[in-house]
Backbone as JSON, one array per atom type, in Angstrom:
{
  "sequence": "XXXXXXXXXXXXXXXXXXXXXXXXXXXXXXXXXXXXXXXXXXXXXXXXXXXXXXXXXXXXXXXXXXXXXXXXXXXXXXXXXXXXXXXXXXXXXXXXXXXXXXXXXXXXXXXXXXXXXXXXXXXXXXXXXXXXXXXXX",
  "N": [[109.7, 125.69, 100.65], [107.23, 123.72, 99.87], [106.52, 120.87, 97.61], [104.09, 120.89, 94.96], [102.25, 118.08, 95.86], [100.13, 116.24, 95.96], [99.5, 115.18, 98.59], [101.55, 113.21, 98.91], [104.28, 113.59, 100.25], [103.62, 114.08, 102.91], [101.81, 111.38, 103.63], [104.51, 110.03, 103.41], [105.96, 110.37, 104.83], [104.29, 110.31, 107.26], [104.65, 107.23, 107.06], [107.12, 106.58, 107.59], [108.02, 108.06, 109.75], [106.64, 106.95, 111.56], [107.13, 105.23, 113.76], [109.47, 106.18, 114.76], [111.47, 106.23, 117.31], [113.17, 108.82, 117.69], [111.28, 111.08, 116.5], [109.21, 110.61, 118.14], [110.04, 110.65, 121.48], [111.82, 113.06, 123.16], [114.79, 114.29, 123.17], [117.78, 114.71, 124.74], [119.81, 116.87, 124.74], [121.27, 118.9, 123.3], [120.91, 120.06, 119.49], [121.87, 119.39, 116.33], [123.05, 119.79, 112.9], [124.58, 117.26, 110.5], [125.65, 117.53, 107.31], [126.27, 114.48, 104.77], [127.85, 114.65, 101.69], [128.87, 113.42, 98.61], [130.41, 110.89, 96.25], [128.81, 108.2, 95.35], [129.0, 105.34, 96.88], [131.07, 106.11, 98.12], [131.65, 105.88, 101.12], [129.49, 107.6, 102.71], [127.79, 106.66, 103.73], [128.86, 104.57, 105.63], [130.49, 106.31, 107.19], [128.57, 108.16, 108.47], [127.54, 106.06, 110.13], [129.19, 105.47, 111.66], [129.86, 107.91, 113.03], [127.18, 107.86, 114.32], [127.45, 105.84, 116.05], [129.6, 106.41, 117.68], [128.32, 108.73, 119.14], [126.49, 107.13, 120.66], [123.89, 106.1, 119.72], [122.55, 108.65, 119.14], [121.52, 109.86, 117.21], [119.72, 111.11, 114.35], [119.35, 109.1, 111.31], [118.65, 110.34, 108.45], [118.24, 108.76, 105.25], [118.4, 109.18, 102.23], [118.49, 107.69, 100.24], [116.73, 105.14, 101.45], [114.59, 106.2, 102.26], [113.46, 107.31, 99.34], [112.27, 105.09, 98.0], [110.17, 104.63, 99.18], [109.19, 107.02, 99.09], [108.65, 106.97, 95.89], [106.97, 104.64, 95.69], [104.26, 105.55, 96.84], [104.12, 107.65, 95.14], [103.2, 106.05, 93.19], [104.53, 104.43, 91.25], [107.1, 101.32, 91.06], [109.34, 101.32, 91.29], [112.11, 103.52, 92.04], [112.88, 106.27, 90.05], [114.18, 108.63, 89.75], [113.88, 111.11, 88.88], [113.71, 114.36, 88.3], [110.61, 115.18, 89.94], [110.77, 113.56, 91.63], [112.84, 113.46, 92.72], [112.75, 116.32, 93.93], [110.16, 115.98, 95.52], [111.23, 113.63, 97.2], [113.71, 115.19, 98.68], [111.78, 116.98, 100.01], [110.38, 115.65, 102.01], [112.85, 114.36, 103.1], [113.1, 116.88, 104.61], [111.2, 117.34, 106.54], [111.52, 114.74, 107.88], [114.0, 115.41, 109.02], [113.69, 117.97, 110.44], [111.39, 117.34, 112.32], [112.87, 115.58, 113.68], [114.63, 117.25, 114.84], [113.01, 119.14, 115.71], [112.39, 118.01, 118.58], [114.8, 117.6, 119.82], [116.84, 115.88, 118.77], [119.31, 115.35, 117.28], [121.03, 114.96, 114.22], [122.11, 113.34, 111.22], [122.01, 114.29, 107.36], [122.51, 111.68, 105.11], [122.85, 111.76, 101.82], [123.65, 111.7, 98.22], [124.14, 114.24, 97.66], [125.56, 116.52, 96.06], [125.57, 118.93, 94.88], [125.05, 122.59, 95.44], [122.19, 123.03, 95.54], [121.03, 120.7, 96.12], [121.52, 120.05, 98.63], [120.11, 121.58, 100.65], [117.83, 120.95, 101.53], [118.51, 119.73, 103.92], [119.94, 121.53, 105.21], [118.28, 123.56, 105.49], [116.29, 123.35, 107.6], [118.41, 123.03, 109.94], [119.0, 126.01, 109.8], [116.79, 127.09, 110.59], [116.71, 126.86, 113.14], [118.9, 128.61, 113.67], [121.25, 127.76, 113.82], [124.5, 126.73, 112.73], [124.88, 124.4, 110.26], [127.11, 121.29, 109.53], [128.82, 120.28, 106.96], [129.8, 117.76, 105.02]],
  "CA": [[108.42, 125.59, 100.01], [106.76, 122.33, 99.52], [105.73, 121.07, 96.35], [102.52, 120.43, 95.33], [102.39, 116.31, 95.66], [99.15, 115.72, 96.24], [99.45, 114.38, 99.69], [102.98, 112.02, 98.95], [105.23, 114.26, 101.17], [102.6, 113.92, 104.56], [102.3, 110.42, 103.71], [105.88, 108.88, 103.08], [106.71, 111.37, 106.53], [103.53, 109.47, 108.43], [104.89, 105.49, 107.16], [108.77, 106.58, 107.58], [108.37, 108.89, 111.3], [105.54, 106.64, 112.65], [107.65, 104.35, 114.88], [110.3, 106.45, 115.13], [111.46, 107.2, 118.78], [113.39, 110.67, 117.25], [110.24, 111.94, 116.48], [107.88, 110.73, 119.15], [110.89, 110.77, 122.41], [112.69, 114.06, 123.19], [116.08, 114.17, 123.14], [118.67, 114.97, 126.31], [120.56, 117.41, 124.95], [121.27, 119.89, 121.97], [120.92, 119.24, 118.3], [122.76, 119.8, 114.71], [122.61, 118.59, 111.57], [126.0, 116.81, 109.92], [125.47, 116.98, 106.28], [127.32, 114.14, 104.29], [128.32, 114.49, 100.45], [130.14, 112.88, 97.94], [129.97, 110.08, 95.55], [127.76, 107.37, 95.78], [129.76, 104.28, 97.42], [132.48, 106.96, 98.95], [131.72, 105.61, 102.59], [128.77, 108.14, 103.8], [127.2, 105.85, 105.13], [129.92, 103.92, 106.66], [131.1, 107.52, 108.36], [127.36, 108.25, 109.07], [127.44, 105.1, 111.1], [130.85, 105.58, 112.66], [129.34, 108.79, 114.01], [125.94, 107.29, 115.42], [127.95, 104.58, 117.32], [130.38, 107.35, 118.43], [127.93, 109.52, 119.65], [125.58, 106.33, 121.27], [122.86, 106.14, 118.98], [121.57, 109.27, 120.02], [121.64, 110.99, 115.98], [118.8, 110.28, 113.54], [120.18, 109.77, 110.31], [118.08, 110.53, 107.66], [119.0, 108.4, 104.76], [117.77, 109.2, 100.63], [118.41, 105.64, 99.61], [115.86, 104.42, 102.11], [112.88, 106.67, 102.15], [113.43, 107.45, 98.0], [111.32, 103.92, 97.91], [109.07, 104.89, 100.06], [108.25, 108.24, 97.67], [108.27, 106.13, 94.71], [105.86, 103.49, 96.01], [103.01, 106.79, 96.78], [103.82, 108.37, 93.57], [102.25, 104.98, 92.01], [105.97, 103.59, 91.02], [106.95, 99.84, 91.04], [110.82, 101.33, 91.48], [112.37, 105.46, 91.93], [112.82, 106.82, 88.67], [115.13, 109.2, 89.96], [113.53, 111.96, 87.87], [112.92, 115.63, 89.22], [109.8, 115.24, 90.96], [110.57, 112.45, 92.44], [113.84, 114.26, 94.07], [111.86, 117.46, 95.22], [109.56, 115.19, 96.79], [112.51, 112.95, 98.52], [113.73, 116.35, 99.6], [110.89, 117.05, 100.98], [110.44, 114.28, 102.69], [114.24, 114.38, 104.36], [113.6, 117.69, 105.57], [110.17, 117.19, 107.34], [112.34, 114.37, 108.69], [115.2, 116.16, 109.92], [113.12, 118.61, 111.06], [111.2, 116.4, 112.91], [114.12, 115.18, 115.05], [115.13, 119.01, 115.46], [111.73, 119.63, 116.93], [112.48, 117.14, 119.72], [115.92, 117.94, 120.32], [118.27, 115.28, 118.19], [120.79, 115.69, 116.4], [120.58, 114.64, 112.85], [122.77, 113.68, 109.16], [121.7, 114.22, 106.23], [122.92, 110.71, 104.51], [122.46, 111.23, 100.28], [125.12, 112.23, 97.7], [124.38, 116.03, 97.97], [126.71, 116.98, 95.2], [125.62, 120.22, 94.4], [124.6, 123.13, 97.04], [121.37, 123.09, 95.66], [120.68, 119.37, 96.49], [122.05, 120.0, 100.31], [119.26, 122.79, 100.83], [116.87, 119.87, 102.2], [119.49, 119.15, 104.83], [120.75, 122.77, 105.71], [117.33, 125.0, 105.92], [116.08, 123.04, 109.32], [118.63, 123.78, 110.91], [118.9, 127.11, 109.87], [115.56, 127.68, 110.92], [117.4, 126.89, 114.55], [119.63, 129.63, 114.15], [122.58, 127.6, 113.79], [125.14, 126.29, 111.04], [125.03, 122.99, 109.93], [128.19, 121.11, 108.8], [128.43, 119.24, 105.81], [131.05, 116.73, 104.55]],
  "C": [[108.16, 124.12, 99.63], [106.24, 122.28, 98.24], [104.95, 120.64, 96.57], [102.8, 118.47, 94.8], [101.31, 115.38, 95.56], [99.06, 114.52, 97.69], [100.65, 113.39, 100.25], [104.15, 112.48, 100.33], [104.9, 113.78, 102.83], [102.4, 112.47, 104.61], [103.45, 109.42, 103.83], [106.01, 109.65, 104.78], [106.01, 110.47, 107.74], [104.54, 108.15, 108.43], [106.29, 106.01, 107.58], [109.12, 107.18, 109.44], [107.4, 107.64, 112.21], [105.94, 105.81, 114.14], [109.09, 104.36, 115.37], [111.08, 107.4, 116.61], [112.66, 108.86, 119.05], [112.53, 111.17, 116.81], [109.09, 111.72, 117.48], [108.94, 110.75, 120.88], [111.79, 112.81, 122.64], [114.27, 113.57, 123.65], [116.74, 114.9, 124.79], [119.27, 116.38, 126.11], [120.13, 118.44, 123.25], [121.17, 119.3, 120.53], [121.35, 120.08, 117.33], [122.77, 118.83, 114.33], [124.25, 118.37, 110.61], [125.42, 116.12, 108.39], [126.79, 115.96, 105.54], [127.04, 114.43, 102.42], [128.94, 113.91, 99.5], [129.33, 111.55, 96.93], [128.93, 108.9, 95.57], [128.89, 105.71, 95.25], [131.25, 105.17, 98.15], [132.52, 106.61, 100.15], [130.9, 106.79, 103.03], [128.11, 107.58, 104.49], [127.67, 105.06, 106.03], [130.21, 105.26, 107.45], [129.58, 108.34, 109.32], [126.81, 107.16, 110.81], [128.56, 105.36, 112.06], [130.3, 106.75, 114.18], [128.04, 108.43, 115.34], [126.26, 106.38, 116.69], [128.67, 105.42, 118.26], [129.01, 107.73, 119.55], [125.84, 108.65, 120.63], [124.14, 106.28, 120.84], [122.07, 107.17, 119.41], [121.66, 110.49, 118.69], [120.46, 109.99, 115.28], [119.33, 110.56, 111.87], [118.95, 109.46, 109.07], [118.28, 109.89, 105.92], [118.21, 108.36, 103.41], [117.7, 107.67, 100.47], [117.19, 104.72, 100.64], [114.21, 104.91, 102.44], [112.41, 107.04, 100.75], [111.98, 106.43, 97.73], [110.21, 104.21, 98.25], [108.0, 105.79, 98.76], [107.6, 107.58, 96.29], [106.83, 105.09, 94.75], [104.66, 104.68, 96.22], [103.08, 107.46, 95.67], [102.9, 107.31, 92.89], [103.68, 104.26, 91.35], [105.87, 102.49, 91.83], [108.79, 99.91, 91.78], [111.16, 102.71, 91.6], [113.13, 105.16, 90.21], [114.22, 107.99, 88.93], [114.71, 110.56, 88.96], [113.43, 113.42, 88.85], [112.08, 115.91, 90.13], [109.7, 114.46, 91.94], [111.69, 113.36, 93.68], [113.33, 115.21, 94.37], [110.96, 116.51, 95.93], [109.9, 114.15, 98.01], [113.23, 114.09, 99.11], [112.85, 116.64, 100.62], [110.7, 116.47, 102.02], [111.65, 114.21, 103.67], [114.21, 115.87, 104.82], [112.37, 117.79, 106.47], [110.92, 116.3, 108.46], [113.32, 115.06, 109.79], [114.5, 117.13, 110.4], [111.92, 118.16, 112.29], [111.87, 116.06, 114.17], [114.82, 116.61, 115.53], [114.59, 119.03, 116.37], [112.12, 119.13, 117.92], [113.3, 117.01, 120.48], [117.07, 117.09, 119.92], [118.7, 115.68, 117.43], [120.48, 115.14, 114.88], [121.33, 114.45, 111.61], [121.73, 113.17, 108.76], [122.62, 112.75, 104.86], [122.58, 110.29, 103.06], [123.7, 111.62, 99.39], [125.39, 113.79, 97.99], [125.27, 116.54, 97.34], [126.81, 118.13, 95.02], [124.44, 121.34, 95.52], [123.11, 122.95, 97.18], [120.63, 121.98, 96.05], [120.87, 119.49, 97.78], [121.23, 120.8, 100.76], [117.84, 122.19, 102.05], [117.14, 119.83, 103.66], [119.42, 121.02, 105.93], [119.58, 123.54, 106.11], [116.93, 124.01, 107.19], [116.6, 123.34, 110.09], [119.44, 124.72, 111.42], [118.26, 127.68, 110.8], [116.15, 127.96, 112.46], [118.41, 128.08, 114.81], [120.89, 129.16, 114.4], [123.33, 126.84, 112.58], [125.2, 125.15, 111.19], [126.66, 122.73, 109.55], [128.18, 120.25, 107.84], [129.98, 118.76, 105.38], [130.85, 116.61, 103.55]]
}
């Protein structure tokens, strides 16, 4: 369910997907979503990367710390606040994403702390919707 944002969600998704060739390219092959977890400086994004190089840049990694800004700057923020609405609407936001690169056929992590199941929900219902299990770290 989307919240109500007044438009922030469809916007940050236009400036953040617009020139992205995992949402306007199709992909070669099959796709799943590799959620990561954990502290914040634990290396997800160093193992996020490890994977993308592995697997020849052919994963879109979806990354909180880099579209958060984005949300913040359409809410009318100078900086993220990190408050409630701000994270349902950076949820939002990373699963239009990742869903996004589903549609098309890539592959996809989820790159935020994700501590608690209900924070990983962003990540995991896309690609449910696919009918298959995600994995999460």
């Amino acid at each position: 369910m989307m919240p109500d944002d007044g438009g922030v969600v469809e916007e940050a998704y236009s400036e953040i997907s617009g020139d992205s060739s995992f949402h306007n390219t199709k992909a070669p092959g099959g796709s799943r979503v590799l959620v990561m977890s954990g502290l914040p400086m634990s290396g997800k994004s160093h193992l996020s990367n490890l994977v993308n190089e592995r697997m020849d840049s052919q994963v879109y990694i979806a990354r909180a710390d880099r579209f958060r800004p984005v949300v913040a700057k359409l809410m009318g923020r100078k900086e993220p606040a990190y408050d409630s609405r701000e994270h349902r609407l950076v949820f939002a936001v990373g699963e239009r994403l990742i869903s996004g690169a589903l549609r098309m056929g890539w592959s996809a992590i989820a790159d935020a702390t994700n501590l608690r199941d209900d924070f990983r929900q962003w990540a995991i219902r896309p690609q449910s919707a696919r009918t298959a299990s995600p994995t999460c770290l």
